[in-house]
Every structure is written in structure tokens, then in C-alpha cells.
PDB file of C-alpha atoms in Angstrom:
ATOM      1  CA  UNK D   1     158.583 114.325  86.556  1.00 82.00           C
ATOM      2  CA  UNK D   2     155.232 112.975  87.669  1.00 95.00           C
ATOM      3  CA  UNK D   3     152.017 113.984  85.944  1.00 96.00           C
ATOM      4  CA  UNK D   4     148.622 114.840  87.403  1.00 96.00           C
ATOM      5  CA  UNK D   5     145.127 115.567  86.133  1.00 95.00           C
ATOM      6  CA  UNK D   6     142.728 117.943  87.850  1.00 96.00           C
ATOM      7  CA  UNK D   7     139.150 117.620  86.651  1.00 94.00           C
ATOM      8  CA  UNK D   8     137.150 120.755  87.413  1.00 93.00           C
ATOM      9  CA  UNK D   9     140.253 122.918  87.648  1.00 93.00           C
ATOM     10  CA  UNK D  10     138.322 126.215  87.691  1.00 93.00           C
ATOM     11  CA  UNK D  11     136.096 125.151  90.597  1.00 93.00           C
ATOM     12  CA  UNK D  12     136.805 125.882  94.253  1.00 95.00           C
ATOM     13  CA  UNK D  13     138.173 122.433  95.125  1.00 97.00           C
ATOM     14  CA  UNK D  14     140.114 122.078  91.874  1.00 95.00           C
ATOM     15  CA  UNK D  15     141.675 125.502  92.357  1.00 95.00           C
ATOM     16  CA  UNK D  16     142.707 124.657  95.917  1.00 97.00           C
ATOM     17  CA  UNK D  17     144.245 121.325  94.872  1.00 97.00           C
ATOM     18  CA  UNK D  18     146.076 123.040  92.020  1.00 95.00           C
ATOM     19  CA  UNK D  19     147.538 125.661  94.343  1.00 95.00           C
ATOM     20  CA  UNK D  20     148.783 123.015  96.796  1.00 97.00           C
ATOM     21  CA  UNK D  21     150.281 120.800  94.084  1.00 96.00           C
ATOM     22  CA  UNK D  22     152.103 123.724  92.490  1.00 95.00           C
ATOM     23  CA  UNK D  23     153.497 124.866  95.834  1.00 95.00           C
ATOM     24  CA  UNK D  24     154.532 121.506  97.281  1.00 96.00           C
ATOM     25  CA  UNK D  25     155.393 119.244  94.333  1.00 96.00           C
ATOM     26  CA  UNK D  26     156.997 119.289  90.902  1.00 94.00           C
ATOM     27  CA  UNK D  27     154.014 117.544  89.241  1.00 96.00           C
ATOM     28  CA  UNK D  28     153.228 118.439  85.612  1.00 97.00           C
ATOM     29  CA  UNK D  29     149.496 119.289  85.681  1.00 97.00           C
ATOM     30  CA  UNK D  30     146.801 118.865  83.067  1.00 95.00           C
ATOM     31  CA  UNK D  31     143.861 121.077  83.998  1.00 95.00           C
ATOM     32  CA  UNK D  32     140.505 119.891  82.657  1.00 94.00           C
ATOM     33  CA  UNK D  33     137.599 122.319  82.766  1.00 93.00           C
ATOM     34  CA  UNK D  34     134.557 123.457  80.842  1.00 91.00           C
ATOM     35  CA  UNK D  35     135.996 126.969  81.183  1.00 89.00           C
ATOM     36  CA  UNK D  36     139.669 126.277  80.535  1.00 88.00           C
ATOM     37  CA  UNK D  37     140.032 129.685  78.867  1.00 89.00           C
ATOM     38  CA  UNK D  38     139.727 131.270  82.331  1.00 89.00           C
ATOM     39  CA  UNK D  39     142.882 129.606  83.614  1.00 91.00           C
ATOM     40  CA  UNK D  40     146.139 131.534  83.882  1.00 92.00           C
ATOM     41  CA  UNK D  41     148.739 128.860  83.294  1.00 92.00           C
ATOM     42  CA  UNK D  42     152.243 128.383  84.572  1.00 86.00           C
ATOM     43  CA  UNK D  43     153.622 127.559  81.137  1.00 80.00           C
ATOM     44  CA  UNK D  44     156.310 125.048  82.069  1.00 91.00           C
ATOM     45  CA  UNK D  45     154.099 123.099  84.533  1.00 95.00           C
ATOM     46  CA  UNK D  46     150.526 123.223  83.264  1.00 96.00           C
ATOM     47  CA  UNK D  47     148.391 122.415  80.249  1.00 94.00           C
ATOM     48  CA  UNK D  48     144.710 123.378  79.959  1.00 94.00           C
ATOM     49  CA  UNK D  49     142.108 121.209  78.252  1.00 92.00           C
ATOM     50  CA  UNK D  50     138.537 122.383  77.696  1.00 91.00           C
ATOM     51  CA  UNK D  51     135.821 119.774  77.958  1.00 89.00           C
ATOM     52  CA  UNK D  52     132.951 118.243  79.855  1.00 88.00           C
ATOM     53  CA  UNK D  53     133.407 115.397  82.310  1.00 85.00           C
ATOM     54  CA  UNK D  54     130.165 113.881  80.995  1.00 85.00           C
ATOM     55  CA  UNK D  55     131.633 113.453  77.495  1.00 83.00           C
ATOM     56  CA  UNK D  56     133.391 110.061  77.655  1.00 82.00           C
ATOM     57  CA  UNK D  57     135.047 110.419  74.251  1.00 82.00           C
ATOM     58  CA  UNK D  58     136.489 113.823  75.084  1.00 80.00           C
ATOM     59  CA  UNK D  59     137.647 112.793  78.550  1.00 77.00           C
ATOM     60  CA  UNK D  60     139.296 109.686  77.128  1.00 78.00           C
ATOM     61  CA  UNK D  61     141.703 111.832  75.104  1.00 77.00           C
ATOM     62  CA  UNK D  62     143.246 113.465  78.182  1.00 79.00           C
TER      63      UNK D  62
END
């Protein structure tokens, strides 16, 4: 299975990309967002990570 990372997963573009990828692929998604607690995950396909894209150390762990 392929893997994908969506940065800004709770935003309008990130949400749209997520919806398309879930519907049309079998990609395992990592969803990166400052508000990751707001995401309702599809357990077998998605993982949420809370963090800021401006924090290089934090982003490097994803």
C-alpha cells in the first residue's frame, strides 16, 4: 500500500484532497494539522498528527 501525507488536513484544500484520495485510491494517509483533534479518522487508512508546519523538528518526525 502506498502512503501519503496531507499537511493542513483540516483546511479546505486538505479536506478536499483527503476526500478524493480516500474515494479513489487505497493510499494510507497521515494527516498533519494544528487541529488534528478535529479529524474523524477512518481507522484502518488514516493517522492524525498534531503540529505546526513552521516547526522543522516536529515536521521532520512525520
